[in-house]
Amino acid sequence: MAKYDALYKRSIDDKEGFWAEAAEALHWDRKWDKVLDDSNAPYSRWFAGGMLNTCYNALDRHVENGRADQLALIHDSPLTESQQRFTYRELRDAVARFAGLLAKNGVAKGDRVIIYMPMVPEAAIAMLACARLGAIHSVVFGGFASNELATRINDAKPKAIVTASCGIEPGRVIAYKPLLDGAIDLADHKPSFCVILQRPQSPAPLTAGRDLDWQAAMEDVSPHPCVSVAATDPLYILYTSGTTGQPKGIVRDNGGHAVALHWSMKNIYDVEPGEVYWAASDVGWVVGHSYIVYAPLLNGNTTVMYEGKPVGTPDAGAFWRVIAEHKVTTLFTAPTAFRAIRQQDPEGKLLANYDLTHYRALFLAGERCDPDTLVWAQEKLKVPVIDHWWQTETGWSIAANPMGVEPLPVKPGSPTVAAPGWDIRVLDGDGHEVAPGTIGAIVCKLPLPPASLPTLWQAQDRFHEAYLAEYPGFYKTGDAGYIDEDGYIFVMARTDDIINVAGHRLSTGGMEEVLASHPDVAECAVIGVADSLKGQVPLGFVVLNAGCQRVDSEIQAELVKLVREKIGPVAAFKLVAVIKRLPKTRSGKILRRTMRQIADGESFKPPATIDDPAILDEIAAALSGLGYARR
Ligand code: COA
Ligand code: AMP
């Protein structure tokens, strides 16, 4: 570990020297005054005084330096049976023109633009066009319903919304326009205009005076040059689940983000400029922001944007087909995708149909990687399988196997070691560091490295409260786990009510708010229970109002529908049990952890303060009615 140890030590002892050196690889319009400005600790800013443009660094810089004719982006869509390719020059030109379209309609530096799109190249084009103008994009995942979109519209107050007429899921076309209209109706803030990309699968009628047709509007616009912004100016806001229905607006800056992401491509992923890199995620998630769009382009790679699933489009060989066809060297996805492939092709027989000789490594993140999945992927693919741990908040990995520095031995169940720049500690309930191997709250010593969130969008107090207040001097990750004698990190569980469903981060608190809004529901609780495909799925318990005479199954169906309508299909909320009372402590705290342990068939000891232990048998009976409680 000597090479990693030396690099890591420098990244902690000489932060400014370490990141200043990394920053030299990019183009700066004006060099920074201070690499790390922590004069306002615990808040800090990277590259204060520096000016740059992220889009320039991701596109124009490569066009001017010999990559104009190299492919920048390949769109591969088994769902529409189409492919599209853009060289760096073509992508730069499309982005510059779309930036021109936004500017012509009044979008300027600092304005927010919401992008609510399926996995089409135009989603990346819109993101990069905002970056070009210094406008702040906020991408909203297509699987969220109108209500979630409306919450984000109210918080970000966008001047424009960019969307498509439809998204395509296996077996169904999802019309986006009604979802957009519904969200704008619900929201107090109204955008000045919307741009709609018409897709042939289901074109949408446009709203006169508000909507522009993407293609028609692009016809008479001039390309817009890059606008220089401060390194500390926001590049984007990405909303992620907090502990309530109100999502947190994670802010990403321009300078630190570009530096850390560029640095990560070689040092974490071991990818050289010119190679083909594929993150099989969605632009609506942080993985999509960082590793479909920004990092591969900053590094001069060809990025693959895939509109399809790991299975069913058309089969469990879909990923191998994409790797072979586009000569992908490195694939990054969530373990759930591999569980889906393994369920359908346990022997990995479909691999034999494809030439994967150029394929080098699989990176997994987004949820805990179960050792079974890791070992299966290692055996079948015969390449290193690297689990790494990160969050929307951090923008890149907190813990990883630094493949481009020095590949370290893999320990199944561990995302390996602290990534350079991350000073990770495990603390007990009193804030004291624990001994190796002891579970506690995983925290990171401040200041955090570049690319991590400087704040929450217009919510500095919430930022402080959510991440910095509990352990002064540290960032609270919200994850629990331990560090072993070799410095390997094991991330075991969340310490809050966030659950991870097919690599998607969801708030059970948010789902509880929806269930509680049903007129027949008196009380409720939502927990995440183990699922062999998705890792976890949400399961709701409801207590009905006294005197409610309705049939349980009717109410259950309404609740499932309500969560789908209010949060979206991505919540995957399909299980709900009607019970007489919720298990609580004598002080009234709902025993969610005990309910989860019963559901997952784990041994448990109910807290001594439980109000009425007999109720746990009722919970077990309700759970086994739903196919859970495997004791
Ligand atoms: N727009 C609209 N609906 C969407 C959507 C989108 N962009 N993405 C998902 N949905 C819908 C799905 O169609 C599904 O609807 P259904 O309840 O009618 O079946 C629902 O949301 C749940 O989606 P998902 O949890 O993704 O489940 P799935 O059964 O469709 O697929 C996997 C399961 C494992 C194949 C899938 O989750 C996957 O490919 N995961 C890859 C990992 C990944 O992308 N991780 C992101 C972070 S790295
Ligand atoms: P998100 O913000 O959606 O990326 O989700 C971040 C959360 O997902 C983390 O706080 C962890 O709980 C979980 N997570 C992500 N990657 C890993 C990993 N490699 N191992 C364990 N948990 C992970």
XYZ file of C-alpha atoms and ligand atoms in Angstrom:
702
model
C 0.000 0.000 0.000
C 3.066 2.236 -0.043
C 2.081 4.345 -3.040
C -1.461 4.866 -1.831
C -0.249 5.597 1.718
C 2.155 8.303 0.530
C -0.424 9.922 -1.739
C -3.127 9.767 0.900
C -0.848 11.264 3.559
C -0.003 14.162 1.275
C -3.684 14.748 0.481
C -4.352 15.224 4.204
C -1.124 16.971 5.328
C -0.743 19.233 2.290
C -4.277 19.655 1.011
C -3.580 22.883 -0.802
C -0.487 21.606 -2.599
C -2.228 18.358 -3.530
C -5.314 19.943 -5.093
C -3.462 22.898 -6.638
C -1.372 20.392 -8.551
C -4.518 18.553 -9.704
C -6.084 21.866 -10.771
C -3.210 22.594 -13.169
C -4.668 20.040 -15.583
C -7.648 22.320 -16.305
C -8.041 25.631 -18.079
C -8.539 28.591 -15.766
C -9.597 32.003 -17.055
C -8.149 33.422 -13.868
C -6.065 31.539 -11.353
C -7.313 31.225 -7.789
C -6.170 33.525 -4.970
C -6.432 30.803 -2.394
C -6.623 27.039 -2.967
C -8.590 26.461 0.230
C -10.378 29.319 1.889
C -11.485 28.150 5.319
C -11.493 31.582 6.912
C -15.175 31.009 7.626
C -14.774 27.556 9.219
C -16.566 25.180 9.510
C -17.576 26.345 6.019
C -14.882 26.292 3.367
C -14.477 27.046 -0.332
C -12.023 25.668 -2.877
C -10.120 27.778 -5.425
C -11.504 31.084 -4.135
C -10.840 33.902 -6.589
C -10.408 31.489 -9.523
C -12.501 31.856 -12.691
C -13.254 29.112 -15.214
C -16.033 27.539 -17.249
C -16.877 23.879 -16.699
C -18.339 23.427 -20.192
C -15.202 24.918 -21.736
C -13.111 22.396 -19.843
C -15.422 19.517 -20.771
C -15.815 20.303 -24.484
C -14.092 23.309 -26.106
C -10.719 22.549 -24.515
C -10.691 19.125 -26.176
C -11.899 20.474 -29.531
C -9.005 22.944 -29.458
C -6.486 20.332 -28.359
C -6.845 17.575 -30.909
C -9.982 15.693 -29.876
C -12.468 17.481 -32.151
C -13.183 14.336 -34.175
C -13.073 11.865 -31.281
C -16.422 10.594 -30.075
C -17.534 12.432 -26.958
C -20.911 10.769 -26.438
C -22.588 7.595 -27.657
C -26.304 7.301 -26.998
C -27.367 3.660 -27.052
C -31.084 3.079 -26.658
C -32.411 -0.469 -26.889
C -35.738 0.969 -25.707
C -36.107 2.961 -28.940
C -33.825 0.695 -30.994
C -31.628 3.643 -31.932
C -28.098 4.921 -31.481
C -26.611 8.389 -31.848
C -22.986 9.496 -31.824
C -21.476 12.937 -31.194
C -17.848 13.901 -31.699
C -16.437 16.503 -29.343
C -16.937 19.126 -32.074
C -20.536 18.077 -32.679
C -21.354 18.012 -28.990
C -19.696 21.403 -28.429
C -21.703 22.874 -31.313
C -25.008 21.421 -30.125
C -24.364 22.656 -26.591
C -23.327 26.140 -27.774
C -26.527 26.425 -29.819
C -28.748 25.239 -27.023
C -26.993 27.742 -24.736
C -27.850 30.336 -27.397
C -31.491 29.254 -27.274
C -31.637 29.567 -23.492
C -29.868 32.944 -23.547
C -32.121 34.301 -26.277
C -35.087 33.534 -24.055
C -33.610 35.273 -21.062
C -31.519 32.708 -19.181
C -28.335 34.268 -17.803
C -25.583 33.479 -15.320
C -26.964 32.467 -11.936
C -30.477 31.663 -13.230
C -31.804 28.197 -12.475
C -32.982 25.772 -15.154
C -34.782 22.550 -14.260
C -34.094 19.604 -16.563
C -36.726 16.848 -16.333
C -35.723 14.393 -19.000
C -35.311 10.753 -19.859
C -31.949 9.323 -20.892
C -31.554 11.186 -24.167
C -28.451 13.060 -25.364
C -30.408 16.306 -25.096
C -30.393 15.912 -21.299
C -26.585 16.118 -21.305
C -26.706 18.898 -23.900
C -29.041 20.934 -21.685
C -26.843 20.398 -18.609
C -23.691 21.456 -20.446
C -25.496 24.434 -22.021
C -26.390 25.691 -18.553
C -22.774 25.244 -17.480
C -21.709 27.187 -20.573
C -23.900 30.136 -19.556
C -23.078 29.964 -15.870
C -26.747 29.112 -15.290
C -27.442 26.571 -12.537
C -29.108 23.360 -13.637
C -31.231 21.145 -11.483
C -31.956 17.773 -13.049
C -35.019 15.959 -11.737
C -35.158 12.182 -12.237
C -37.901 11.141 -14.671
C -39.316 8.550 -12.259
C -40.517 11.300 -9.887
C -44.136 12.428 -10.003
C -45.528 15.971 -10.454
C -45.600 16.654 -6.739
C -41.871 16.017 -6.354
C -41.171 18.136 -9.421
C -43.323 20.925 -7.970
C -41.366 20.868 -4.686
C -38.158 21.330 -6.654
C -39.673 24.101 -8.809
C -40.679 25.991 -5.662
C -37.246 25.610 -4.120
C -35.030 26.292 -7.145
C -37.340 28.888 -8.743
C -36.187 28.127 -12.293
C -36.451 30.599 -15.138
C -36.868 27.700 -17.558
C -37.753 24.008 -17.539
C -36.371 21.691 -20.191
C -38.212 18.439 -20.759
C -39.137 15.854 -23.375
C -42.531 14.784 -24.608
C -42.026 11.302 -23.183
C -39.800 8.768 -21.531
C -39.745 5.091 -22.425
C -39.888 2.318 -19.859
C -40.094 -1.338 -20.897
C -43.613 -1.934 -22.175
C -44.855 1.606 -21.685
C -44.401 5.158 -22.873
C -44.506 7.774 -20.109
C -45.963 11.081 -21.229
C -43.936 13.799 -19.480
C -46.044 16.773 -20.556
C -48.994 16.014 -18.213
C -46.481 15.525 -15.386
C -44.871 18.872 -16.214
C -48.210 20.664 -16.479
C -49.358 19.109 -13.213
C -46.181 20.227 -11.466
C -46.412 23.796 -12.770
C -50.063 23.941 -11.657
C -49.110 22.739 -8.188
C -46.082 25.009 -7.805
C -46.271 28.594 -6.536
C -43.315 29.583 -8.695
C -43.885 29.574 -12.471
C -41.070 29.309 -15.036
C -40.885 31.955 -17.786
C -40.735 29.272 -20.460
C -40.326 25.548 -21.120
C -38.454 23.773 -23.893
C -39.973 20.480 -25.002
C -38.015 17.882 -26.926
C -40.553 16.107 -29.123
C -39.897 12.376 -29.304
C -41.554 10.377 -32.096
C -42.885 7.742 -29.647
C -45.375 10.283 -28.247
C -45.201 13.935 -29.319
C -46.915 16.362 -26.947
C -49.257 19.269 -27.649
C -47.421 22.456 -26.642
C -48.808 25.119 -24.334
C -49.008 28.355 -26.309
C -47.058 31.264 -24.877
C -45.034 29.014 -22.578
C -43.566 26.063 -24.480
C -40.900 26.074 -27.179
C -40.344 23.116 -29.464
C -36.671 22.152 -28.996
C -35.957 21.493 -32.666
C -37.841 24.470 -34.094
C -36.379 26.863 -31.540
C -32.825 25.680 -32.292
C -33.150 26.667 -35.943
C -32.470 30.380 -35.686
C -30.159 30.675 -32.712
C -26.488 31.578 -32.612
C -23.964 29.548 -30.670
C -23.205 31.084 -27.300
C -19.639 31.374 -26.010
C -18.588 30.158 -22.572
C -19.247 32.574 -19.715
C -16.495 32.748 -17.148
C -17.741 32.026 -13.626
C -16.167 32.001 -10.190
C -14.817 28.632 -9.082
C -17.126 28.991 -6.097
C -20.247 29.750 -8.167
C -22.809 26.933 -8.233
C -22.743 24.625 -11.256
C -25.828 22.723 -10.251
C -28.343 21.870 -7.558
C -29.288 18.214 -7.188
C -32.121 17.386 -4.830
C -31.773 14.280 -2.722
C -33.850 12.613 -0.044
C -33.573 13.964 3.430
C -35.455 12.736 6.449
C -38.652 14.559 5.513
C -40.658 14.984 2.329
C -38.711 18.211 1.678
C -35.656 17.141 -0.335
C -32.247 18.696 0.235
C -30.839 20.865 -2.558
C -27.223 19.766 -2.759
C -25.128 22.559 -4.268
C -22.104 21.749 -6.410
C -19.565 24.445 -7.243
C -17.680 24.813 -10.540
C -13.986 24.818 -9.636
C -13.620 22.154 -6.958
C -16.009 19.892 -8.847
C -14.055 20.057 -12.107
C -10.744 19.475 -10.330
C -11.805 16.495 -8.196
C -13.793 14.798 -10.961
C -11.010 15.159 -13.492
C -8.518 13.839 -10.956
C -10.736 10.846 -10.135
C -10.818 9.521 -13.706
C -7.171 8.495 -13.708
C -6.561 7.952 -10.028
C -9.718 6.119 -8.990
C -10.958 4.603 -12.277
C -7.580 4.264 -14.068
C -9.030 5.570 -17.318
C -6.916 7.378 -19.908
C -8.233 10.152 -22.175
C -9.610 8.697 -25.404
C -10.972 5.521 -23.776
C -14.655 4.619 -23.618
C -16.245 4.893 -20.171
C -19.771 3.861 -19.279
C -21.753 4.719 -16.177
C -25.010 2.764 -16.416
C -27.062 5.070 -14.263
C -29.433 7.955 -15.010
C -28.651 11.649 -15.405
C -31.211 12.266 -12.648
C -28.831 10.814 -10.034
C -25.451 12.015 -8.846
C -23.714 9.099 -10.572
C -25.200 10.346 -13.835
C -24.099 13.937 -13.210
C -20.570 12.998 -12.242
C -19.811 9.961 -14.372
C -22.111 10.057 -17.389
C -21.627 13.752 -18.057
C -18.906 15.713 -16.299
C -15.948 13.511 -15.333
C -15.560 11.521 -18.579
C -15.866 14.669 -20.676
C -13.477 16.647 -18.465
C -11.029 13.785 -18.984
C -11.437 13.564 -22.767
C -13.173 10.173 -22.730
C -16.048 8.882 -24.795
C -19.040 8.549 -22.506
C -21.890 6.110 -23.105
C -25.443 7.135 -22.309
C -27.661 4.070 -22.138
C -31.443 4.205 -22.367
C -32.246 0.678 -21.340
C -32.173 -1.761 -18.456
C -29.707 -4.473 -17.456
C -32.348 -7.117 -18.205
C -35.305 -7.288 -20.549
C -33.898 -4.891 -23.156
C -33.830 -7.439 -24.672
C -32.116 -9.844 -22.257
C -29.531 -10.243 -19.501
C -26.736 -9.905 -22.087
C -27.578 -6.220 -22.711
C -24.611 -4.872 -20.725
C -22.171 -7.245 -22.450
C -23.536 -6.139 -25.842
C -22.924 -2.464 -25.030
C -19.432 -3.148 -23.674
C -18.505 -5.161 -26.774
C -20.106 -2.894 -29.347
C -18.665 0.394 -28.066
C -15.363 -0.985 -26.740
C -16.088 0.104 -23.186
C -13.039 -0.250 -20.913
C -14.742 0.598 -17.629
C -18.326 0.095 -16.487
C -19.788 1.750 -13.410
C -23.214 0.681 -12.140
C -25.125 -0.290 -9.005
C -24.994 -3.821 -7.514
C -28.759 -4.142 -8.094
C -28.126 -4.212 -11.858
C -25.836 -7.196 -11.377
C -28.337 -8.930 -9.110
C -30.917 -8.505 -11.877
C -28.534 -9.990 -14.477
C -27.563 -12.837 -12.183
C -31.191 -13.716 -11.430
C -31.896 -14.131 -15.137
C -28.620 -15.665 -16.242
C -27.080 -17.283 -13.148
C -24.390 -19.075 -15.145
C -23.485 -15.945 -17.087
C -23.989 -17.907 -20.305
C -24.775 -14.818 -22.379
C -21.235 -13.523 -21.826
C -19.980 -16.093 -24.319
C -21.723 -14.219 -27.144
C -19.573 -11.099 -26.796
C -15.943 -10.109 -27.157
C -14.955 -8.351 -23.952
C -11.188 -8.557 -24.371
C -10.744 -4.787 -24.108
C -12.910 -4.525 -20.951
C -10.879 -3.816 -17.796
C -12.889 -3.110 -14.658
C -16.307 -2.978 -13.019
C -17.038 -0.291 -10.427
C -20.091 -0.588 -8.188
C -21.728 2.009 -5.923
C -25.036 3.405 -4.807
C -25.772 0.804 -2.152
C -23.892 -1.724 -0.067
C -22.388 -4.339 -2.350
C -23.255 -7.762 -0.995
C -20.265 -10.135 -1.191
C -22.303 -12.700 -3.215
C -22.840 -10.245 -6.042
C -19.215 -9.114 -5.900
C -17.877 -12.665 -6.124
C -20.306 -13.594 -8.911
C -19.208 -10.585 -10.979
C -15.528 -11.361 -10.324
C -15.932 -14.965 -11.412
C -17.975 -14.245 -14.498
C -16.236 -11.124 -15.806
C -12.692 -12.013 -14.744
C -11.814 -8.345 -14.222
C -11.357 -6.406 -10.963
C -14.710 -5.632 -9.339
C -14.428 -2.480 -7.273
C -16.987 -1.408 -4.711
C -16.746 2.276 -3.852
C -18.771 4.413 -1.483
C -20.121 7.875 -2.041
C -23.152 10.114 -1.746
C -24.992 12.797 -3.666
C -23.476 15.219 -1.172
C -19.876 14.276 -1.921
C -20.064 14.136 -5.732
C -17.337 11.482 -5.936
C -16.060 8.599 -3.868
C -15.319 8.926 -0.162
C -13.857 5.418 -0.097
C -12.522 3.495 -3.062
C -9.841 1.229 -4.378
C -7.576 3.780 -6.103
C -6.962 1.687 -9.214
C -4.880 4.322 -11.017
C -2.650 4.925 -8.001
C -2.190 1.358 -6.836
C -4.757 -1.445 -6.966
C -5.255 -2.694 -3.405
C -6.440 -6.160 -2.409
C -10.246 -6.397 -2.427
C -12.070 -7.367 0.777
C -15.654 -8.360 -0.056
C -18.078 -6.139 1.844
C -15.680 -3.189 1.936
C -15.392 -0.268 -0.501
C -11.667 -0.397 0.410
C -9.905 2.662 1.827
C -10.438 6.404 2.257
C -10.103 8.182 -1.071
C -7.344 10.816 -1.070
C -8.652 13.996 0.519
C -11.131 12.200 2.774
C -10.200 12.007 6.467
C -12.663 9.369 7.644
C -13.305 8.569 11.290
C -15.801 6.397 13.168
C -17.312 7.951 16.295
C -19.422 6.629 19.150
C -22.581 8.277 20.470
C -20.507 10.716 22.547
C -18.406 11.787 19.581
C -15.292 9.803 20.603
C -13.319 7.811 18.071
C -13.836 4.073 18.423
C -11.270 1.264 18.160
C -10.748 -0.501 14.799
C -13.523 -2.986 14.090
C -16.070 -1.161 16.261
C -19.244 0.084 14.614
C -20.160 3.744 14.933
C -21.182 6.803 12.969
C -18.956 7.384 9.954
C -17.877 11.020 9.742
C -15.340 12.990 7.696
C -13.059 15.563 9.256
C -13.553 19.068 7.889
C -12.656 20.619 5.537
C -14.034 18.229 2.953
C -12.107 17.832 -0.301
C -13.123 19.612 -3.538
C -16.455 18.698 -5.213
C -18.223 18.002 -1.930
C -21.203 20.195 -1.138
C -20.387 23.684 0.168
C -23.972 24.171 1.336
C -27.644 23.407 0.617
C -29.452 25.656 -1.846
C -30.532 28.734 0.100
C -30.607 26.732 3.310
C -27.335 27.274 5.160
C -28.961 26.590 8.543
C -30.374 23.280 7.347
C -26.950 22.418 5.921
C -25.382 23.063 9.309
C -28.085 21.236 11.195
C -28.135 18.180 8.898
C -24.417 17.609 8.479
C -22.197 19.658 10.807
C -23.997 20.238 14.100
C -23.961 16.770 15.661
C -20.199 16.176 15.550
C -18.453 19.592 15.612
C -15.486 19.657 13.233
C -16.836 16.722 11.216
C -19.250 16.083 8.357
C -21.858 13.487 9.319
C -22.306 11.019 6.461
C -25.496 9.470 7.916
C -23.920 6.051 7.401
C -22.816 3.671 10.140
C -19.965 1.213 9.866
C -16.419 0.482 10.950
C -12.781 0.689 9.881
C -10.679 -2.452 10.289
C -7.029 -2.796 11.352
C -5.877 -2.354 7.739
C -7.809 0.882 7.262
C -10.528 -0.788 5.185
C -13.908 0.844 5.581
C -17.132 -1.130 5.974
C -20.363 0.792 5.401
C -23.169 -1.166 7.006
C -26.361 0.888 7.336
C -27.915 4.336 7.445
C -28.349 6.008 10.797
C -31.456 7.851 9.603
C -34.649 6.842 7.810
C -33.192 6.877 4.315
C -33.476 3.615 2.414
C -31.819 2.434 -0.755
C -34.128 0.881 -3.346
C -32.407 -0.434 -6.497
C -29.593 2.047 -5.835
C -32.117 4.882 -5.538
C -32.098 6.892 -2.343
C -35.535 7.396 -0.818
C -36.905 8.831 2.383
C -39.259 6.669 4.412
C -40.258 9.882 6.214
C -41.414 11.281 2.865
C -43.524 8.159 2.244
C -44.987 8.379 5.738
C -46.103 11.932 4.987
C -47.974 10.626 1.932
C -49.625 7.723 3.815
C -50.626 10.046 6.646
C -52.449 12.265 4.136
C -54.954 9.459 3.375
C -58.270 10.253 5.106
C -58.605 6.780 6.682
C -55.092 6.619 8.101
C -54.621 7.510 11.762
C -50.960 6.559 12.130
C -48.298 4.988 9.985
C -44.701 3.895 9.690
C -42.596 2.960 6.679
C -39.501 0.778 6.924
C -37.053 -0.595 4.373
C -36.989 -4.393 4.215
C -34.408 -6.610 2.514
C -35.111 -7.520 -1.111
C -33.054 -9.942 -3.159
C -33.164 -7.773 -6.294
C -33.449 -4.171 -5.145
C -31.460 -4.453 -1.922
C -34.316 -2.869 0.000
C -37.960 -2.100 -0.690
C -40.284 0.086 1.366
C -42.992 -1.530 3.477
C -45.721 0.524 5.121
C -47.755 -0.127 8.253
C -50.955 1.798 8.756
C -53.375 2.066 11.626
C -56.823 3.098 10.425
C -59.038 5.678 12.063
C -61.332 4.257 14.731
C -64.694 3.407 13.204
C -63.342 3.002 9.672
C -65.555 0.341 8.107
C -63.821 0.007 4.749
C -62.220 -3.177 3.453
C -58.458 -3.241 4.120
C -57.529 -4.296 0.584
C -59.256 -1.255 -0.898
C -57.351 1.108 1.354
C -54.091 -0.736 0.699
C -54.543 -0.318 -3.065
C -55.329 3.383 -2.618
C -52.199 3.871 -0.533
C -49.982 2.200 -3.134
C -51.544 4.420 -5.798
C -51.148 7.526 -3.649
C -47.404 7.018 -3.129
C -46.980 6.403 -6.866
C -48.873 9.606 -7.638
C -47.204 11.777 -5.014
C -43.612 10.506 -5.099
C -43.442 8.466 -8.280
C -43.016 4.905 -9.536
C -39.376 4.992 -8.466
C -40.466 4.696 -4.816
C -41.413 1.060 -5.646
C -43.969 1.209 -2.837
C -46.094 -1.915 -3.170
C -46.312 -3.424 0.323
C -48.614 -2.110 2.998
C -50.013 -3.841 6.078
C -53.040 -2.734 8.063
C -52.460 -3.251 11.784
C -54.297 -2.391 14.973
C -51.502 -0.360 16.604
C -47.883 0.511 16.038
C -45.226 -0.843 18.390
C -43.891 2.033 20.472
C -41.790 2.789 23.479
C -43.567 4.127 26.541
C -42.475 7.615 25.471
C -44.228 7.121 22.124
C -41.238 6.447 19.806
C -42.200 4.062 16.989
C -39.970 0.962 16.974
C -39.067 0.991 13.281
C -35.800 -0.829 13.815
C -37.504 -3.706 15.635
C -40.122 -3.949 12.874
C -37.371 -4.112 10.263
C -35.555 -6.805 12.209
C -38.746 -8.874 12.393
C -39.328 -8.418 8.655
C -35.763 -9.370 7.759
C -35.839 -12.398 10.058
C -32.994 -11.052 12.202
C -32.746 -11.902 15.860
C -33.686 -8.937 17.972
C -34.272 -7.805 21.496
C -37.155 -5.381 21.858
C -36.166 -2.354 23.926
C -36.982 -2.642 27.626
C -39.100 0.473 27.279
C -41.531 -1.156 24.826
C -45.089 -0.217 25.666
C -46.725 -3.580 24.891
C -44.500 -6.475 23.718
C -47.543 -8.510 22.570
C -47.936 -6.187 19.622
C -44.778 -7.603 18.049
C -46.624 -10.866 17.357
C -49.283 -8.882 15.490
C -46.533 -7.219 13.454
C -44.971 -10.598 12.636
C -48.366 -11.948 11.554
C -49.029 -8.919 9.338
C -45.567 -9.241 7.825
C -45.897 -12.922 7.087
C -49.204 -12.104 5.372
C -47.090 -10.010 2.985
C -44.458 -12.716 2.586
C -42.033 -11.221 5.112
C -41.001 -12.088 8.669
C -38.939 -15.105 7.727
C -38.373 -16.296 11.264
N -39.153 7.336 -15.630
C -40.334 6.813 -15.282
N -40.463 5.690 -14.540
C -39.333 5.094 -14.141
C -38.067 5.596 -14.457
C -37.993 6.772 -15.236
N -36.838 7.326 -15.569
N -37.144 4.769 -13.909
C -37.804 3.796 -13.281
N -39.130 3.981 -13.424
C -40.209 3.135 -12.924
C -40.030 1.717 -13.395
O -40.640 1.517 -14.660
C -40.764 0.943 -12.309
O -42.150 1.053 -12.556
P -43.171 -0.145 -12.219
O -43.417 -0.045 -10.747
O -44.374 0.221 -13.023
O -42.521 -1.408 -12.642
C -40.485 1.761 -11.047
O -40.120 3.064 -11.503
C -39.361 1.223 -10.195
O -38.163 1.250 -10.957
P -36.854 0.437 -10.566
O -36.697 0.480 -9.081
O -35.715 0.908 -11.380
O -37.247 -1.055 -10.859
P -37.341 -1.902 -12.178
O -38.076 -3.110 -11.750
O -37.841 -1.122 -13.329
O -35.813 -2.293 -12.498
C -33.516 -2.745 -12.018
C -34.969 -2.899 -11.538
C -32.586 -3.375 -10.993
C -33.345 -3.448 -13.339
C -33.227 -1.245 -12.173
O -33.449 -0.578 -10.974
C -31.850 -0.904 -12.655
O -31.497 -1.031 -13.807
N -30.977 -0.411 -11.796
C -29.655 -0.014 -12.246
C -28.968 0.767 -11.244
C -29.196 2.225 -11.307
O -29.637 2.791 -12.267
N -28.836 2.852 -10.179
C -28.903 4.280 -10.050
C -27.851 4.796 -9.135
S -26.209 4.285 -9.620
P -26.926 8.619 -2.970
O -26.838 9.966 -2.353
O -28.194 8.362 -3.680
O -25.713 8.321 -3.812
O -26.920 7.576 -1.784
C -25.867 7.611 -0.863
C -26.024 6.497 0.128
O -26.022 5.232 -0.545
C -24.869 6.420 1.088
O -24.991 7.311 2.165
C -24.910 4.963 1.515
O -25.907 4.758 2.484
C -25.324 4.273 0.232
N -24.154 3.812 -0.512
C -23.671 4.319 -1.652
N -22.611 3.605 -2.073
C -22.399 2.637 -1.162
C -21.437 1.578 -1.012
N -20.503 1.363 -1.928
N -21.529 0.792 0.078
C -22.489 0.985 1.021
N -23.429 1.957 0.914
C -23.388 2.769 -0.148
